[in-house]
Coordinates of C-alpha atoms and ligand atoms in Angstrom, one line a residue:
X984 CA 111.0 125.4 92.8
X985 CA 108.7 125.9 89.7
X986 CA 106.5 123.5 87.9
X987 CA 107.7 123.0 84.4
X988 CA 104.9 123.6 81.8
X989 CA 106.2 120.8 79.5
X990 CA 106.4 118.2 82.2
X991 CA 103.8 115.6 83.0
X992 CA 102.2 116.4 86.3
X993 CA 101.0 113.8 88.8
X994 CA 99.1 114.3 92.1
X995 CA 99.6 112.0 95.0
X996 CA 98.4 112.1 98.6
X997 CA 100.5 114.4 100.8
X998 CA 99.9 112.7 104.1
X999 CA 97.9 109.6 105.0
X1000 CA 97.6 106.0 104.1
X1001 CA 98.3 106.3 100.4
X1002 CA 101.2 108.8 100.7
X1003 CA 104.0 106.4 101.5
X1004 CA 103.0 103.6 99.2
X1005 CA 102.5 106.1 96.3
X1006 CA 105.9 107.6 96.8
X1007 CA 107.4 104.1 97.3
X1008 CA 105.9 103.1 93.9
X1009 CA 107.3 106.1 92.1
X1010 CA 110.8 105.6 93.7
X1011 CA 110.7 101.9 92.9
X1012 CA 110.3 102.5 89.2
X1013 CA 113.5 104.5 89.2
X1014 CA 112.1 108.1 89.5
X1015 CA 114.6 110.3 91.2
X1016 CA 113.1 113.1 93.3
X1017 CA 113.5 114.7 96.7
X1018 CA 110.8 114.1 99.1
X1019 CA 110.2 115.2 102.7
X1020 CA 107.1 115.5 104.8
X1021 CA 105.2 118.7 104.2
X1022 CA 106.6 119.1 100.7
X1023 CA 104.0 120.5 98.2
X1024 CA 105.7 119.5 95.0
X1025 CA 108.8 117.8 93.6
X1026 CA 110.5 117.6 90.3
X1027 CA 111.9 114.4 88.9
X1028 CA 115.5 114.6 87.8
X1029 CA 115.4 111.7 85.4
X1030 CA 111.9 111.8 83.9
X1031 CA 109.9 114.8 82.7
X1032 CA 107.5 114.6 85.7
X1033 CA 106.5 117.0 88.4
X1034 CA 104.7 115.6 91.5
X1035 CA 102.2 117.5 93.5
X1036 CA 101.4 116.4 97.0
X1037 CA 97.7 117.1 97.8
X1038 CA 94.8 116.1 100.1
X1039 CA 93.4 112.9 98.6
X1040 CA 89.9 114.3 98.3
X1041 CA 91.1 117.1 95.9
X1042 CA 93.0 114.7 93.6
X1043 CA 90.0 113.6 91.3
X1044 CA 89.0 117.2 90.7
X1045 CA 92.5 118.4 89.9
X1046 CA 92.9 115.6 87.4
X1047 CA 89.4 116.2 86.0
X1048 CA 90.3 119.9 85.4
X1049 CA 93.7 119.1 84.0
X1050 CA 95.6 120.8 86.7
X1051 CA 97.5 117.6 86.8
X1052 CA 97.6 114.9 84.1
X1053 CA 97.7 112.0 86.4
X1054 CA 96.7 111.2 90.0
X1055 CA 97.1 108.3 92.4
X1056 CA 94.0 108.1 94.7
X1057 CA 91.6 105.5 96.2
X1058 CA 88.8 104.3 94.0
X1059 CA 86.5 105.2 96.8
X1060 CA 87.3 108.9 96.4
X1061 CA 87.1 109.0 92.6
X1062 CA 83.7 107.2 92.7
X1063 CA 82.4 109.5 95.4
X1064 CA 83.5 112.6 93.6
X1065 CA 82.1 111.3 90.4
X1066 CA 84.9 113.1 88.6
X1067 CA 85.3 112.8 84.8
X1068 CA 88.7 111.1 84.7
X1069 CA 90.1 108.1 82.9
X1070 CA 90.8 105.3 85.2
X1071 CA 93.9 103.6 84.0
X1072 CA 95.2 100.9 86.4
X1073 CA 94.8 99.4 89.8
X1074 CA 98.0 99.8 91.8
X1075 CA 97.7 97.0 94.2
X1076 CA 97.9 98.9 97.5
X1077 CA 95.5 100.8 99.7
X1078 CA 92.9 98.1 99.5
X1079 CA 89.8 98.5 101.7
X1080 CA 86.0 98.1 101.4
X1081 CA 83.3 100.6 101.8
X1082 CA 80.9 98.7 104.0
X1083 CA 77.7 99.1 105.8
X1084 CA 78.0 98.2 109.5
X1085 CA 75.5 98.0 112.3
X1086 CA 75.5 97.7 116.1
X1087 CA 76.4 94.2 117.1
X1088 CA 73.3 93.2 119.0
X1089 CA 70.7 95.3 117.2
X1090 CA 67.8 94.4 115.0
X1091 CA 69.4 95.3 111.7
X1092 CA 70.8 92.1 110.1
X1093 CA 70.6 92.7 106.4
X1094 CA 70.6 95.8 104.3
X1095 CA 66.8 95.4 103.7
X1096 CA 66.3 96.0 107.5
X1097 CA 67.7 99.6 106.8
X1098 CA 64.3 100.7 105.4
X1099 CA 63.4 103.9 107.1
X1100 CA 66.6 104.0 109.2
X1101 CA 69.4 106.6 109.4
X1102 CA 72.9 105.8 107.9
X1103 CA 75.9 108.0 108.7
X1104 CA 78.6 108.2 106.0
X1105 CA 81.3 110.3 104.4
X1106 CA 80.3 108.7 101.1
X1107 CA 76.7 109.9 100.5
X1108 CA 76.9 109.6 96.7
X1109 CA 78.1 105.9 96.6
X1110 CA 75.7 105.0 99.4
X1111 CA 72.7 106.7 97.9
X1112 CA 73.4 104.9 94.6
X1113 CA 73.6 101.6 96.4
X1114 CA 70.3 102.2 98.3
X1115 CA 68.4 103.3 95.2
X1116 CA 69.7 100.2 93.3
X1117 CA 68.4 98.0 96.1
X1118 CA 65.2 100.1 96.4
X1119 CA 65.9 100.8 100.1
X1120 CA 64.6 104.1 101.5
X1121 CA 66.8 105.2 104.3
X1122 CA 68.1 108.6 105.5
X1123 CA 71.7 109.3 104.5
X1124 CA 73.4 111.5 107.1
X1125 CA 76.6 113.0 105.8
X1126 CA 79.4 113.2 108.4
X1127 CA 82.9 114.1 107.5
X1128 CA 84.8 112.0 110.0
X1129 CA 84.6 109.6 113.0
X1130 CA 81.5 108.1 111.4
X1131 CA 81.9 105.0 113.6
X1132 CA 80.8 106.8 116.8
X1133 CA 77.4 108.0 115.4
X1134 CA 75.4 104.9 116.4
X1135 CA 76.4 105.1 120.0
X1136 CA 75.5 108.8 120.0
X1137 CA 72.1 107.9 118.5
X1138 CA 72.8 110.1 115.5
X1139 CA 72.5 107.1 113.2
X1140 CA 71.2 103.5 113.2
X1141 CA 74.0 102.2 110.9
X1142 CA 77.1 103.5 109.2
X1143 CA 78.7 103.2 105.8
X1144 CA 82.5 103.6 106.1
X1145 CA 85.8 102.3 104.9
X1146 CA 87.0 99.0 106.5
X1147 CA 90.3 97.2 106.1
X1148 CA 90.9 95.0 109.1
X1149 CA 87.6 95.7 110.9
X1150 CA 89.3 96.6 114.2
X1151 CA 87.9 100.1 114.4
X1152 CA 84.4 98.6 113.9
X1153 CA 84.9 96.0 116.6
X1154 CA 86.2 98.7 119.0
X1155 CA 82.8 100.5 118.5
X1156 CA 80.8 97.3 118.7
X1157 CA 79.8 97.5 115.1
X1158 CA 79.8 94.6 112.6
X1159 CA 79.8 94.8 108.8
X1160 CA 76.8 93.4 107.0
X1161 CA 77.5 94.4 103.4
X1162 CA 80.4 95.5 101.2
X1163 CA 79.2 98.2 98.8
X1164 CA 82.5 99.0 97.1
X1165 CA 85.9 97.3 97.0
X1166 CA 88.6 99.9 96.7
X1167 CA 92.3 100.2 96.1
X1168 CA 94.6 102.9 94.9
X1169 CA 94.2 103.6 91.2
X1170 CA 96.0 105.6 88.6
X1171 CA 93.7 108.2 87.0
X1172 CA 94.3 110.5 84.1
X1173 CA 93.0 113.7 82.6
X1174 CA 91.3 112.5 79.4
X1175 CA 92.7 115.2 77.2
X1176 CA 96.3 114.5 78.4
X1177 CA 95.9 111.0 76.9
X1178 CA 94.9 112.6 73.6
X1179 CA 98.2 114.6 73.4
X1180 CA 100.7 112.2 71.7
X1181 CA 103.7 113.5 73.7
X1182 CA 102.0 113.2 77.1
X1183 CA 100.4 109.9 76.1
X1184 CA 103.8 108.4 75.4
X1185 CA 105.1 109.5 78.8
X1186 CA 102.0 108.2 80.5
X1187 CA 102.5 104.8 78.7
X1188 CA 106.2 104.7 79.8
X1189 CA 105.1 105.2 83.4
X1190 CA 102.3 102.7 83.2
X1191 CA 104.7 100.0 81.8
X1192 CA 107.1 100.7 84.7
X1193 CA 104.3 100.5 87.3
X1194 CA 102.9 97.3 85.8
X1195 CA 106.4 95.8 85.9
X1196 CA 106.7 96.6 89.5
X1197 CA 103.2 95.4 90.4
X1198 CA 103.6 92.1 88.5
X1199 CA 107.0 91.5 90.1
X1200 CA 105.5 92.0 93.6
X1201 CA 102.7 89.5 92.8
X1202 CA 105.0 86.9 91.4
X1203 CA 107.7 84.6 92.8
X1204 CA 110.5 82.9 91.0
X1205 CA 110.8 79.2 91.8
X1206 CA 113.5 76.8 91.2
X1207 CA 113.3 73.1 91.8
X1208 CA 114.9 69.8 91.0
X1209 CA 112.9 66.9 89.6
X1210 CA 113.3 63.6 87.7
X1211 CA 113.0 64.1 84.0
X1212 CA 110.0 61.7 84.0
X1213 CA 108.0 64.2 86.2
X1214 CA 108.5 67.1 83.7
X1215 CA 105.1 66.7 82.0
X1216 CA 103.1 66.7 85.2
X1217 CA 105.1 69.6 86.6
X1218 CA 104.5 71.6 83.5
X1219 CA 100.8 71.1 83.9
X1220 CA 101.0 72.4 87.4
X1221 CA 102.9 75.5 86.6
X1222 CA 100.2 78.1 85.8
X1223 CA 100.1 80.9 83.3
X1224 CA 103.6 81.7 82.5
X1225 CA 105.3 80.9 79.2
X1226 CA 107.4 77.7 79.2
X1227 CA 109.7 77.1 82.2
X1228 CA 113.4 77.0 81.9
X1229 CA 114.7 73.4 82.0
X1230 CA 118.4 72.6 82.8
X1231 CA 119.9 69.1 83.0
X1232 CA 121.6 68.3 86.2
X1233 CA 124.9 66.3 86.7
X1234 CA 122.9 63.4 88.0
X1235 CA 121.4 61.5 85.1
X1236 CA 117.7 61.6 84.7
X1237 CA 117.4 64.7 86.9
X1238 CA 116.6 68.2 85.8
X1239 CA 116.3 71.7 87.3
X1240 CA 113.1 73.6 86.4
X1241 CA 112.8 77.4 86.9
X1242 CA 109.5 79.3 86.5
X1243 CA 107.6 82.4 87.7
X1244 CA 104.5 81.7 89.7
X1245 CA 101.7 84.2 90.5
X1246 CA 101.5 84.7 94.3
X1247 CA 97.8 83.9 94.5
X1248 CA 98.4 80.3 93.4
X1249 CA 101.7 80.0 95.1
X1250 CA 101.1 77.6 98.0
X1251 CA 98.8 75.3 95.9
X1252 CA 101.5 75.1 93.2
X1253 CA 104.2 74.3 95.7
X1254 CA 102.2 71.5 97.3
X1255 CA 101.3 70.0 93.9
X1256 CA 104.9 70.3 92.7
X1257 CA 106.1 68.3 95.7
X1258 CA 103.4 65.7 95.1
X1259 CA 104.6 65.5 91.5
X1260 CA 108.1 64.7 92.5
X1261 CA 109.8 68.1 92.7
X1262 CA 112.4 68.6 95.5
X1263 CA 114.9 71.2 96.7
X1264 CA 112.4 73.9 95.9
X1265 CA 113.8 77.4 96.2
X1266 CA 111.7 80.6 96.0
X1267 CA 113.1 84.0 95.3
X1268 CA 111.4 87.4 95.0
X1269 CA 111.4 89.1 91.6
X1270 CA 112.5 92.8 91.5
X1271 CA 111.1 93.9 88.2
X1272 CA 109.1 92.1 85.6
X1273 CA 108.6 93.4 82.1
X1274 CA 106.9 91.0 79.7
Ligands
ATP1094 P1 93.6 113.5 103.5 O1 94.2 114.3 104.6 O2 94.5 113.3 102.3 O3 92.2 113.9 103.1 P2 92.3 111.1 104.7 O4 92.3 111.2 106.2 O5 91.0 111.4 103.9 O6 93.5 112.0 104.1 P3 93.4 108.4 104.8 O7 92.8 108.0 106.1 O8 94.9 108.7 104.7 O9 92.6 109.7 104.2 O10 93.0 107.4 103.7 C1 93.4 107.6 102.3 C2 92.9 106.4 101.5 O11 93.4 105.2 102.0 C3 91.4 106.2 101.6 O12 90.6 107.1 100.8 C4 91.3 104.7 101.1 O13 91.3 104.7 99.7 C5 92.6 104.1 101.6 N1 92.4 103.2 102.8 C6 92.8 101.9 102.9 N2 92.5 101.4 104.1 C7 91.7 102.3 104.7 C8 91.1 102.3 106.0 N3 91.1 101.2 106.8 N4 90.4 103.4 106.4 C9 90.5 104.5 105.6 N5 91.0 104.5 104.4 C10 91.7 103.4 103.9
ZN1095 ZN1 90.7 112.7 102.5

């Protein structure tokens, strides 16, 4: 298969934590392409897009150099590479923190105790920036993998590594003392591709689709019954969205109210709706949301 010069090109991780959710996002917005493990590129049948499957570390540079117009990669990697790319949208997966962690029962309790100490990391650039901002002089030891074992080998006094659940740290008797970067998967673009009207239009179409998918995942649709007299209070509780749908019920004085609710407020909203007199509350997932 050949890359088509006129098509938009996007790089995603070939194998690893971001591979499946990235491909899942592309498929869920209706892009039709063949994918199997080990594949290097794929061509979309129903959108002028070619997808390249790469190591995540290479993605920022490929996008910076315009080899691909777009890329999906962790913010941690783009920040570390310092690539000149446009950062377009957070994609709501792959979230983790780049954190400093230290041996559980050691003398280092805050980052200021790191003065004169050794810190092992695969993120020397982000770590050095953090240390100089905090005016901490410590030795940064660059390690490409398995950073978490360096304190027990006495190679380092602390580490700076990605953490999501913290279980790898606990396994190595390490505990986080400071988050230096919160990361998630982001959509990045080659700045000149955005200056090309044809490509920019395609990028915008993809972004609208991605946003529709992300918003839908973050939102629930709720339906409830309530006495007409409770409507005003209920409307005050329903956050953010435009006005809810209100339908009269067969029973006089009763109405059904439908609304979309952002997931982050979901349980608070439900509890408050019940208190305000809502009953028979049904919650359904939203598949796509284009506002
Ligand atoms: P590659 O072979 O592509 O270089 P990798 O081994 O560097 O892969 P993965 O471990 O697959 O990378 O992680 C890819 C990205 O997933 C990270 O850069 C980060 O953005 C995100 N991520 C989310 N949670 C974690 C975690 N707990 N540990 C590491 N990365 C995480
Ligand atoms: Zn990598």
